[in-house]
Amino acid sequence: MSLTRREFMQMLAAASVAGFSLNNAFADDAAKEGDKTSVKAPNNPYELPAFGNVSLMHYTDCHAQLLPIYFREPNVNLGIGSMKGAVPHLVGEHFLKKYGIEAGTMDAHAFTYLDYVEAAKKYGKVGGFAHLKTLVDQVRAQRPGSLLLDGGDTWQGSWTSLKTNAQDMVDAQLALGVDVMTPHWEMTFGADRVKEIVEKDFAGKIDFVAQNIFSNDFDERVFEPFVIKEINGVPVAIIGQAFPYVPVANPKHMVADWSFGIRDDDMQQAVDDARSKGAKVVIMLSHNGMDVDLKMASKVTGIDAIMGGHTHDGVFQPVVVENAGGKTLVTNAGSNGKFLGVLDLDVKDGKVADFRYKLLPVFSNLLEANKDMQALIDKIREPYKKELAEELAVCDDVLYRRGNFNGTFDQLICDALMQGLDAPMAFSPGFRWGTSVLPGQPITFEHVADQTAITYGTVTRNEMTGETIKTILEDVADNLFNEDPYYQQGGDMVRVGGLKFTFDPTAKMGNRVSDMELDGKPLDAAKTYPVAGWASVQEEVPKNKQIWEVVADYLRDKKTIGKIELNTPKLKNVDGNEGLA
């Protein structure tokens, strides 16, 4: 690819901040066409100096995104209690200050929401399995024997994944060269489908590990808790930690015979077992969420590093957590195929002596697409290309999902629910997955599917009392803002259409939500109100349209959408919080 001098200098600045090793031989290249400061672009801006003797690559929460996408990072990611002002609860300028990242660089764009639209147009899309494959192969060539770890939430999040019963992503994982995986949203395809993939497609190719999934009848582990692989003569254990709250956050009936949970005592036993079997390095491949991982790292000893996911936090450098047995590195590698984490360990005398870590943004404009992977993706998408490409509407605003309380695409979903189901109020789950759409970019059916494609997407219209509505909001709020991370379930606050309210994240359970109003009138605790919603976790849901049908119809009807007015609560006691822009 050809870069202008300005583009190269911007890339050079970003690469310097990120620690990329650029070929300095180009710096003294002869001036060209009268520009005496011209330099030649490096062959490979993703070149990383080799370090140590054990290397692991990690991606997580790709949510079935096979193509490059836009993805806006949040401007609201509040930390409360001991988590206030701590990683990962830093956004925007606070994030840049923490890591010394220069504003306007590629890293500033990759890791924050700042100047998002302008920067997205400048730097282009991120992710894409064909581009990720190129980067994985390059890192592997630099680091023979390295492993590729998949942190889960891989099989769900796209139309092709839903329609192929996750087979598209299974085939893509195999082509990418994944070595080890742990799950979460995978479970929403049902226990039988998960077992089928693990026992057939993955057999002898990908190790599916989860120390915290047990059978309800005999209380025995359903999957292997860990696998030990040798990297350059060093035995390395990878222990899986599946999302602990699957039967609560997702439909329990889909995995009715399995129990989950954090199970840190069982994790400690798994670590000890791995060590007793000769492991010199122990890695926890986690889908707990960052805050839960940080607490677990302080309690469980013998883990060298936690490579985590679930909360979609792009953590620039590992957090070092001290515990009774030493220190544990805790990382989180973002989402949507946007990042690839590379952890290099120097193992001497049977223990980790030093490390290096880089979370590499996957800019598709800077990485050639792997031809074989691209051919596979094209084959997967071919039967669905026409319906995915349908242009439904255009919006003057950037559409995004991430943020503790609402996102513009979430607001659009709430608006569609209220209109489509003739309800004055709507609830939409605080899902963190979903791609972004730039202003003026056609909103396609694929964009809608990226926000809604799940195996339980039926819309609902329920009659709820004001008291029930408050109880629901308080319950979800506690899942997000409980001061004990072990009682958090990840995700963001339920998105609310129509209803206005005040919210205090620092308050105790039952006291966070107040001043609820609908159409300018206080919500009556005893009165019943129609509430539209979707993604019910109940086993029996009345037959109705699917959410993507409702949203697509709404967009077809509107055709053009102006500036979106977010319905967000009035926040209390958040002044000075570094998780709020």
Coordinates of C-alpha atoms in Angstrom, one line a residue:
M1 CA 0.0 0.0 0.0
S2 CA 1.1 3.6 -0.6
L3 CA 1.1 6.2 2.2
T4 CA 1.6 9.9 1.9
R5 CA 4.2 11.5 4.2
R6 CA 1.5 12.8 6.5
E7 CA -0.2 9.4 6.7
F8 CA 3.2 7.8 7.4
M9 CA 4.1 10.3 10.1
Q10 CA 0.8 9.7 11.8
M11 CA 1.3 6.0 11.7
L12 CA 4.9 6.4 12.9
A13 CA 3.7 8.4 15.9
A14 CA 1.0 5.9 16.8
A15 CA 3.5 3.0 16.3
S16 CA 6.0 4.6 18.5
V17 CA 3.5 5.0 21.3
A18 CA 2.3 1.4 20.9
G19 CA 5.9 0.1 20.9
F20 CA 5.9 -1.2 17.3
S21 CA 9.4 -1.8 15.9
L22 CA 9.6 0.1 12.7
N23 CA 12.5 -0.3 10.3
N24 CA 14.5 2.9 10.9
A25 CA 16.5 2.3 7.7
F26 CA 13.7 4.1 5.8
A27 CA 14.2 7.2 7.9
D28 CA 17.2 8.4 5.9
D29 CA 15.6 7.6 2.5
A30 CA 16.3 10.2 -0.1
A31 CA 13.9 13.1 -0.5
K32 CA 11.3 12.7 -3.2
E33 CA 9.7 15.2 -5.5
G34 CA 11.0 18.2 -3.6
D35 CA 9.7 17.1 -0.2
K36 CA 13.0 16.9 1.7
T37 CA 11.3 15.4 4.7
S38 CA 9.7 12.5 2.8
V39 CA 10.3 9.0 4.1
K40 CA 9.5 5.6 2.8
A41 CA 6.8 3.7 4.6
P42 CA 7.9 0.6 6.6
N43 CA 7.3 -2.8 5.1
N44 CA 5.5 -3.9 8.2
P45 CA 4.1 -1.6 10.9
Y46 CA 3.1 -4.6 12.9
E47 CA 6.6 -6.0 13.4
L48 CA 7.2 -6.8 17.1
P49 CA 10.7 -7.6 18.5
A50 CA 10.8 -11.2 19.6
F51 CA 11.1 -11.7 23.3
G52 CA 11.4 -14.7 25.6
N53 CA 10.6 -18.3 24.8
V54 CA 6.8 -18.5 25.3
S55 CA 4.3 -16.5 23.3
L56 CA 0.5 -16.4 23.3
M57 CA -1.9 -14.6 21.0
H58 CA -5.4 -13.7 22.2
Y59 CA -8.6 -12.4 20.7
T60 CA -12.0 -12.4 22.3
D61 CA -15.6 -11.3 21.8
C62 CA -15.4 -11.1 18.0
H63 CA -19.2 -11.8 17.9
A64 CA -19.1 -13.5 14.6
Q65 CA -17.7 -10.5 12.7
L66 CA -16.0 -12.0 9.7
L67 CA -15.6 -8.7 7.7
P68 CA -13.9 -5.4 8.7
I69 CA -16.3 -3.2 10.6
Y70 CA -16.5 0.1 12.4
F71 CA -16.6 0.0 16.2
R72 CA -16.9 3.0 18.5
E73 CA -15.5 2.6 22.0
P74 CA -17.7 3.9 24.9
N75 CA -17.7 7.4 26.4
V76 CA -19.4 6.0 29.6
N77 CA -17.8 3.1 31.5
L78 CA -18.3 4.0 35.1
G79 CA -16.3 2.5 37.9
I80 CA -17.7 2.6 41.4
G81 CA -16.2 1.9 44.8
S82 CA -12.7 0.5 44.6
M83 CA -13.1 0.4 40.8
K84 CA -13.6 4.1 40.4
G85 CA -10.7 5.6 38.4
A86 CA -9.1 2.2 37.8
V87 CA -8.6 0.2 34.7
P88 CA -10.8 -0.6 32.8
H89 CA -13.1 2.3 33.8
L90 CA -11.3 5.0 32.0
V91 CA -12.6 6.7 28.8
G92 CA -11.5 9.3 26.4
E93 CA -8.9 11.7 27.6
H94 CA -8.5 9.8 30.9
F95 CA -7.5 6.7 29.0
L96 CA -5.0 8.6 26.9
K97 CA -3.5 10.2 30.0
K98 CA -3.2 6.9 31.8
Y99 CA -1.1 5.3 29.0
G100 CA 0.6 8.4 27.6
I101 CA -1.1 8.1 24.2
E102 CA -1.0 11.1 21.9
A103 CA -4.3 12.5 20.8
G104 CA -5.1 12.1 17.1
T105 CA -3.0 8.9 16.6
M106 CA -4.2 5.5 15.5
D107 CA -4.1 4.2 19.0
A108 CA -6.1 7.1 20.3
H109 CA -8.7 6.2 17.7
A110 CA -8.5 2.4 18.4
F111 CA -8.8 2.7 22.1
T112 CA -11.2 5.7 22.6
Y113 CA -14.3 7.3 21.2
L114 CA -12.5 10.7 20.7
D115 CA -13.2 12.4 17.3
Y116 CA -14.7 9.0 16.3
V117 CA -16.3 9.9 13.0
E118 CA -13.4 11.9 11.6
A119 CA -10.8 9.3 12.8
A120 CA -12.9 6.4 11.4
K121 CA -13.0 8.1 8.0
K122 CA -9.2 8.6 8.2
Y123 CA -8.1 5.2 9.4
G124 CA -10.8 3.0 8.0
K125 CA -12.4 -0.1 9.3
V126 CA -11.0 -2.6 11.9
G127 CA -10.9 -6.3 12.2
G128 CA -12.1 -8.9 9.7
F129 CA -10.9 -12.5 9.9
A130 CA -9.0 -12.4 6.6
H131 CA -6.9 -9.4 8.0
L132 CA -6.7 -11.0 11.4
K133 CA -5.4 -14.2 9.8
T134 CA -2.6 -12.3 8.1
L135 CA -1.6 -10.7 11.4
V136 CA -1.8 -14.1 13.3
D137 CA 0.4 -15.7 10.6
Q138 CA 2.9 -12.9 10.8
V139 CA 3.2 -13.1 14.6
R140 CA 3.5 -16.9 14.4
A141 CA 6.3 -16.6 11.9
Q142 CA 8.1 -14.3 14.4
R143 CA 7.4 -16.5 17.3
P144 CA 7.5 -20.2 16.4
G145 CA 5.3 -22.4 18.6
S146 CA 3.1 -19.6 19.8
L147 CA -0.6 -20.4 20.6
L148 CA -3.7 -18.6 19.6
L149 CA -6.4 -18.4 22.3
D150 CA -10.0 -17.6 21.6
G151 CA -11.8 -16.0 24.6
G152 CA -15.4 -16.8 23.5
D153 CA -18.4 -14.9 22.2
T154 CA -17.2 -16.1 18.8
W155 CA -20.2 -18.0 17.4
Q156 CA -22.9 -15.3 17.9
G157 CA -23.4 -11.8 16.6
S158 CA -24.1 -12.0 12.9
W159 CA -26.7 -13.2 10.4
T160 CA -24.5 -15.9 8.9
S161 CA -23.8 -17.3 12.4
L162 CA -27.5 -17.4 13.2
K163 CA -28.5 -19.0 9.9
T164 CA -25.7 -21.6 9.8
N165 CA -26.1 -22.6 13.5
A166 CA -22.6 -21.2 14.2
Q167 CA -21.0 -23.4 11.5
D168 CA -19.6 -20.3 9.7
M169 CA -17.6 -19.3 12.8
V170 CA -16.5 -22.8 13.6
D171 CA -15.0 -23.1 10.1
A172 CA -13.4 -19.7 10.4
Q173 CA -11.8 -20.6 13.8
L174 CA -10.3 -23.7 12.3
A175 CA -9.0 -21.7 9.3
L176 CA -7.6 -19.0 11.6
G177 CA -5.6 -21.6 13.6
V178 CA -7.2 -21.3 17.0
D179 CA -5.6 -23.6 19.6
V180 CA -7.7 -23.2 22.7
M181 CA -11.1 -21.7 23.4
T182 CA -13.5 -21.0 26.3
P183 CA -17.2 -20.0 25.9
H184 CA -20.1 -17.7 26.7
W185 CA -22.7 -16.8 24.0
E186 CA -21.8 -20.1 22.3
M187 CA -24.2 -21.6 24.9
T188 CA -27.2 -19.9 23.3
F189 CA -27.1 -22.4 20.5
G190 CA -27.9 -25.0 23.1
A191 CA -26.0 -27.7 24.9
D192 CA -26.4 -30.3 22.2
R193 CA -25.0 -28.1 19.5
V194 CA -22.1 -27.0 21.7
K195 CA -21.2 -30.7 22.4
E196 CA -21.6 -31.6 18.7
I197 CA -19.1 -28.9 17.7
V198 CA -16.6 -29.8 20.5
E199 CA -16.8 -33.5 19.9
K200 CA -16.8 -33.4 16.0
D201 CA -15.5 -30.2 14.5
F202 CA -12.9 -29.4 17.2
A203 CA -11.7 -32.9 17.9
G204 CA -7.9 -33.0 17.7
K205 CA -7.8 -29.4 16.5
I206 CA -9.1 -27.0 19.1
D207 CA -9.2 -27.6 22.8
F208 CA -12.5 -26.4 24.4
V209 CA -11.7 -25.8 28.1
A210 CA -14.0 -24.7 30.9
Q211 CA -13.2 -25.5 34.5
N212 CA -16.4 -24.0 35.9
I213 CA -19.1 -25.9 33.9
F214 CA -20.5 -28.8 35.8
S215 CA -23.3 -31.3 35.3
N216 CA -26.3 -30.8 37.5
D217 CA -26.9 -34.5 38.1
F218 CA -23.4 -35.7 39.1
D219 CA -21.6 -32.4 39.7
E220 CA -18.9 -33.4 37.3
R221 CA -17.1 -31.2 34.8
V222 CA -18.6 -31.2 31.4
F223 CA -15.5 -30.1 29.6
E224 CA -11.8 -30.4 30.3
P225 CA -10.7 -27.8 32.8
F226 CA -7.3 -27.2 31.1
V227 CA -4.9 -28.3 28.5
I228 CA -1.1 -28.4 28.8
K229 CA 0.8 -27.6 25.6
E230 CA 4.6 -27.4 25.2
I231 CA 6.0 -24.2 23.7
N232 CA 9.7 -24.3 22.9
G233 CA 10.2 -27.0 25.6
V234 CA 8.1 -25.2 28.2
P235 CA 4.9 -26.9 29.5
V236 CA 2.2 -24.3 29.5
A237 CA -1.3 -24.9 31.0
I238 CA -4.3 -23.0 29.6
I239 CA -7.3 -23.1 32.0
G240 CA -10.7 -22.2 30.8
Q241 CA -13.1 -20.0 32.7
A242 CA -16.5 -19.7 30.9
F243 CA -18.9 -16.9 31.6
P244 CA -20.1 -17.6 35.2
Y245 CA -23.7 -16.4 34.8
V246 CA -24.9 -18.0 31.6
P247 CA -28.2 -19.4 33.1
V248 CA -29.0 -16.0 34.5
A249 CA -28.0 -13.7 31.6
N250 CA -29.1 -16.1 28.9
P251 CA -32.0 -18.6 28.7
K252 CA -31.4 -21.3 31.3
H253 CA -33.4 -23.9 29.4
M254 CA -30.7 -23.9 26.6
V255 CA -28.2 -25.4 29.1
A256 CA -30.7 -26.9 31.6
D257 CA -28.4 -29.7 32.7
W258 CA -25.3 -27.6 33.3
S259 CA -24.3 -25.2 36.1
F260 CA -21.7 -22.5 35.9
G261 CA -20.5 -20.0 38.5
I262 CA -17.2 -18.3 39.3
R263 CA -16.0 -21.2 41.4
D264 CA -12.7 -19.7 42.5
D265 CA -12.0 -22.7 44.8
D266 CA -12.3 -25.0 41.8
M267 CA -10.1 -22.7 39.9
Q268 CA -7.4 -22.9 42.6
Q269 CA -7.6 -26.7 42.4
A270 CA -7.3 -26.6 38.6
V271 CA -4.2 -24.4 38.9
D272 CA -2.7 -26.7 41.5
D273 CA -3.5 -29.8 39.3
A274 CA -1.9 -28.2 36.3
R275 CA 1.2 -27.4 38.3
S276 CA 1.4 -30.9 39.7
K277 CA 1.3 -32.2 36.1
G278 CA 4.3 -30.3 35.2
A279 CA 3.1 -26.9 33.9
K280 CA 5.7 -24.2 34.4
V281 CA 3.4 -21.5 33.1
V282 CA -0.3 -21.2 33.9
I283 CA -2.6 -19.0 31.8
M284 CA -6.3 -18.5 32.6
L285 CA -8.3 -18.0 29.5
S286 CA -11.3 -16.1 30.9
H287 CA -14.7 -14.9 30.0
N288 CA -15.4 -13.4 33.5
G289 CA -15.2 -9.7 32.6
M290 CA -12.3 -7.5 33.7
D291 CA -13.4 -6.6 37.2
V292 CA -14.1 -10.2 38.1
D293 CA -10.7 -11.2 36.7
L294 CA -9.0 -8.6 38.8
K295 CA -10.7 -9.9 42.0
M296 CA -10.0 -13.6 41.1
A297 CA -6.3 -12.7 40.4
S298 CA -6.1 -11.4 44.0
K299 CA -7.5 -14.6 45.5
V300 CA -6.3 -17.5 43.3
T301 CA -2.5 -18.1 43.4
G302 CA -0.3 -19.7 40.8
I303 CA -1.8 -18.0 37.7
D304 CA 0.9 -16.2 35.7
A305 CA -1.6 -14.3 33.4
I306 CA -5.3 -13.9 32.9
M307 CA -6.3 -13.3 29.3
G308 CA -9.8 -12.1 29.6
G309 CA -12.9 -11.1 27.8
H310 CA -16.7 -10.5 28.1
T311 CA -16.7 -6.8 29.0
H312 CA -15.1 -5.8 25.7
D313 CA -12.5 -3.6 27.4
G314 CA -9.4 -2.8 25.2
V315 CA -6.8 -2.7 27.9
F316 CA -3.6 -1.2 26.6
Q317 CA -1.2 -2.9 29.1
P318 CA -1.8 -5.7 31.7
V319 CA -2.7 -4.8 35.2
V320 CA -0.3 -6.5 37.7
V321 CA -2.2 -7.9 40.6
E322 CA -0.4 -9.1 43.8
N323 CA -1.7 -12.1 45.7
A324 CA -0.4 -14.5 48.4
G325 CA 1.5 -16.5 45.9
G326 CA 3.1 -13.7 43.8
K327 CA 1.8 -11.7 40.9
T328 CA -0.7 -12.2 38.1
L329 CA -1.0 -10.2 34.9
V330 CA -4.6 -9.4 33.9
T331 CA -5.5 -8.4 30.4
N332 CA -8.6 -7.9 28.2
A333 CA -8.5 -7.8 24.5
G334 CA -11.5 -5.7 23.3
S335 CA -14.1 -7.1 20.9
N336 CA -15.3 -7.5 17.3
G337 CA -11.9 -8.8 16.0
K338 CA -10.6 -5.3 16.5
F339 CA -7.5 -6.3 18.6
L340 CA -4.9 -9.1 18.8
G341 CA -3.1 -9.4 22.1
V342 CA 0.4 -10.7 22.1
L343 CA 1.9 -11.9 25.4
D344 CA 5.6 -12.8 25.4
L345 CA 7.0 -14.5 28.5
D346 CA 10.7 -15.2 29.4
V347 CA 10.6 -18.4 31.3
K348 CA 13.8 -19.3 33.2
D349 CA 14.4 -22.0 35.8
G350 CA 10.8 -23.1 35.6
K351 CA 9.1 -19.7 36.2
V352 CA 8.2 -16.5 34.4
A353 CA 11.1 -14.1 34.8
D354 CA 9.8 -11.2 32.6
F355 CA 7.2 -10.4 30.0
R356 CA 6.2 -8.1 27.2
Y357 CA 2.7 -7.4 26.0
K358 CA 1.1 -5.6 23.1
L359 CA -2.6 -5.2 22.2
L360 CA -2.4 -4.6 18.5
P361 CA -5.3 -2.8 16.8
V362 CA -6.2 -4.7 13.6
F363 CA -6.5 -1.9 11.0
S364 CA -7.8 -3.6 7.8
N365 CA -6.2 -0.9 5.6
L366 CA -2.8 -1.8 6.9
L367 CA -3.0 -5.6 6.6
E368 CA -3.5 -7.5 3.4
A369 CA -6.5 -9.9 3.4
N370 CA -5.4 -13.6 3.6
K371 CA -6.6 -15.0 0.3
D372 CA -7.7 -18.4 1.6
M373 CA -9.6 -16.9 4.6
Q374 CA -11.2 -14.4 2.3
A375 CA -12.3 -17.1 0.0
L376 CA -13.9 -19.0 2.9
I377 CA -15.7 -15.9 4.1
D378 CA -17.0 -15.2 0.6
K379 CA -18.3 -18.8 0.4
I380 CA -20.0 -18.4 3.7
R381 CA -21.7 -15.2 2.9
E382 CA -22.8 -16.0 -0.7
P383 CA -26.2 -17.4 0.1
Y384 CA -27.1 -14.3 2.2
K385 CA -25.5 -11.5 0.3
K386 CA -28.6 -10.0 -1.2
E387 CA -30.6 -9.8 2.0
L388 CA -27.6 -8.5 4.0
A389 CA -26.9 -5.8 1.5
E390 CA -30.5 -4.3 1.5
E391 CA -30.2 -0.6 2.3
L392 CA -32.9 0.3 4.8
A393 CA -32.3 3.9 5.7
V394 CA -29.7 6.6 6.3
C395 CA -29.0 8.4 9.6
D396 CA -27.4 11.8 10.1
D397 CA -25.8 10.5 13.4
V398 CA -23.2 7.8 14.2
L399 CA -24.9 4.7 15.3
Y400 CA -23.2 2.7 18.1
R401 CA -24.1 0.5 21.0
R402 CA -21.4 0.7 23.7
G403 CA -21.9 2.7 26.9
N404 CA -23.3 2.0 30.3
F405 CA -26.7 3.5 29.7
N406 CA -27.5 3.8 26.0
G407 CA -26.2 4.0 22.5
T408 CA -27.7 5.6 19.4
F409 CA -28.4 2.2 17.8
D410 CA -30.0 1.0 21.0
Q411 CA -32.2 4.1 21.0
L412 CA -33.2 3.3 17.4
I413 CA -34.1 -0.2 18.6
C414 CA -36.2 1.2 21.4
D415 CA -38.0 3.6 19.1
A416 CA -38.7 0.8 16.7
L417 CA -40.1 -1.4 19.5
M418 CA -42.4 1.4 20.7
Q419 CA -43.7 2.1 17.3
G420 CA -43.9 -1.5 16.1
L421 CA -45.7 -2.8 19.2
D422 CA -47.7 0.4 20.0
A423 CA -46.2 0.8 23.5
P424 CA -45.2 4.0 25.3
M425 CA -42.2 2.3 26.8
A426 CA -39.5 -0.1 25.7
F427 CA -36.8 -2.2 27.3
S428 CA -33.8 -3.4 25.2
P429 CA -31.0 -5.5 26.7
G430 CA -27.7 -3.9 27.6
F431 CA -25.8 -6.1 25.2
R432 CA -22.3 -4.9 24.5
W433 CA -22.0 -6.5 21.0
G434 CA -22.9 -4.7 17.8
T435 CA -21.0 -2.8 15.2
S436 CA -21.1 0.9 14.4
V437 CA -22.4 2.9 11.4
L438 CA -21.0 6.2 10.3
P439 CA -23.3 9.2 9.5
G440 CA -24.6 9.0 6.0
Q441 CA -23.5 5.4 5.6
P442 CA -26.5 3.3 4.4
I443 CA -28.0 1.3 7.3
T444 CA -28.2 -2.2 5.8
F445 CA -30.0 -5.3 7.0
E446 CA -26.6 -6.6 8.0
H447 CA -26.1 -3.7 10.4
V448 CA -29.5 -4.5 12.0
A449 CA -28.5 -8.2 12.3
D450 CA -25.2 -7.2 13.9
Q451 CA -27.3 -5.7 16.7
T452 CA -30.0 -8.3 17.0
A453 CA -29.0 -11.8 15.7
I454 CA -29.7 -14.2 18.6
T455 CA -31.5 -17.5 18.9
Y456 CA -34.2 -16.0 21.2
G457 CA -35.0 -12.7 19.4
T458 CA -38.8 -12.7 19.7
V459 CA -40.3 -9.4 20.6
T460 CA -42.7 -9.1 23.5
R461 CA -45.4 -6.7 24.8
N462 CA -46.1 -7.0 28.5
E463 CA -48.2 -5.2 31.0
M464 CA -46.1 -4.1 34.0
T465 CA -46.9 -2.1 37.1
G466 CA -44.8 0.9 37.9
E467 CA -43.5 -1.1 40.9
T468 CA -42.4 -4.0 38.6
I469 CA -40.7 -1.6 36.3
K470 CA -38.6 -0.1 39.1
T471 CA -37.8 -3.6 40.4
I472 CA -36.4 -4.6 37.0
L473 CA -34.3 -1.5 36.6
E474 CA -32.9 -1.9 40.2
D475 CA -32.1 -5.5 39.6
V476 CA -30.2 -4.8 36.3
A477 CA -28.5 -1.9 38.0
D478 CA -27.1 -4.1 40.7
N479 CA -25.8 -6.5 38.2
L480 CA -23.7 -3.7 36.7
F481 CA -22.8 -1.5 39.7
N482 CA -22.5 -3.9 42.7
E483 CA -19.3 -2.9 44.6
D484 CA -18.4 -6.6 44.7
P485 CA -17.3 -7.7 41.2
Y486 CA -18.4 -11.3 41.9
Y487 CA -22.0 -10.1 41.9
Q488 CA -21.6 -8.3 38.6
Q489 CA -22.8 -10.0 35.4
G490 CA -21.2 -7.8 32.9
G491 CA -23.2 -6.1 30.1
D492 CA -24.6 -2.6 30.3
M493 CA -27.7 -1.1 31.8
V494 CA -31.0 -2.0 30.1
R495 CA -31.8 0.5 27.5
V496 CA -35.1 2.3 28.1
G497 CA -37.4 4.0 25.7
G498 CA -40.0 6.5 26.7
L499 CA -39.3 6.4 30.5
K500 CA -37.3 9.2 32.1
F501 CA -35.5 8.6 35.4
T502 CA -32.7 9.6 37.7
F503 CA -29.8 7.1 38.5
D504 CA -27.2 7.0 41.2
P505 CA -24.6 4.3 40.6
T506 CA -23.1 4.8 44.0
A507 CA -26.3 4.0 45.9
K508 CA -27.2 0.6 47.4
M509 CA -29.5 -2.0 45.9
G510 CA -33.1 -0.7 45.6
N511 CA -32.1 3.0 45.8
R512 CA -30.3 3.7 42.5
V513 CA -33.4 4.5 40.4
S514 CA -35.7 7.5 41.3
D515 CA -37.9 10.2 39.8
M516 CA -39.4 7.9 37.1
E517 CA -41.6 9.8 34.6
L518 CA -43.6 8.8 31.6
D519 CA -44.9 11.6 29.3
G520 CA -44.0 14.2 31.9
K521 CA -46.0 12.4 34.7
P522 CA -44.6 10.5 37.7
L523 CA -44.8 6.7 37.2
D524 CA -47.5 5.3 39.4
A525 CA -46.3 2.2 41.3
A526 CA -49.8 0.6 41.2
K527 CA -50.7 1.5 37.7
T528 CA -50.1 -0.9 34.8
Y529 CA -48.2 0.2 31.7
P530 CA -47.5 -1.6 28.3
V531 CA -43.8 -2.3 27.8
A532 CA -42.3 -3.5 24.6
G533 CA -39.1 -5.6 24.7
W534 CA -37.2 -8.5 23.2
A535 CA -34.7 -11.3 24.1
S536 CA -36.8 -12.8 27.0
V537 CA -34.9 -15.5 28.8
Q538 CA -38.1 -17.4 29.6
E539 CA -38.6 -20.7 28.0
E540 CA -42.2 -20.1 26.9
V541 CA -42.6 -16.8 24.9
P542 CA -45.7 -16.0 23.0
K543 CA -45.3 -16.1 19.2
N544 CA -44.5 -12.8 17.7
K545 CA -42.1 -11.1 15.2
Q546 CA -38.4 -11.3 15.6
I547 CA -36.6 -8.1 16.7
W548 CA -34.7 -7.8 13.4
E549 CA -38.0 -7.7 11.5
V550 CA -39.4 -4.9 13.7
V551 CA -36.3 -2.8 13.4
A552 CA -35.9 -3.4 9.7
D553 CA -39.6 -2.4 9.1
Y554 CA -39.1 0.7 11.2
L555 CA -36.1 1.8 9.1
R556 CA -37.8 1.0 5.8
D557 CA -40.7 3.2 6.9
K558 CA -38.5 6.1 8.1
K559 CA -35.9 6.0 5.3
T560 CA -34.0 9.0 6.7
I561 CA -33.3 9.6 10.4
G562 CA -31.9 12.8 11.8
K563 CA -29.9 13.4 14.9
I564 CA -30.8 10.8 17.5
E565 CA -31.9 12.0 20.9
L566 CA -30.6 9.6 23.5
N567 CA -32.9 8.7 26.3
T568 CA -30.4 8.5 29.2
P569 CA -31.0 8.8 32.9
K570 CA -30.0 11.9 34.9
L571 CA -26.9 10.8 36.8
K572 CA -26.1 11.6 40.4
N573 CA -22.8 11.4 42.3
V574 CA -20.6 10.9 39.2
D575 CA -18.7 14.2 39.2
G576 CA -15.0 13.5 38.6
N577 CA -15.5 9.9 37.5
E578 CA -12.9 9.0 34.9
G579 CA -15.3 6.6 33.3
L580 CA -17.6 9.5 32.2
A581 CA -16.8 11.8 29.4

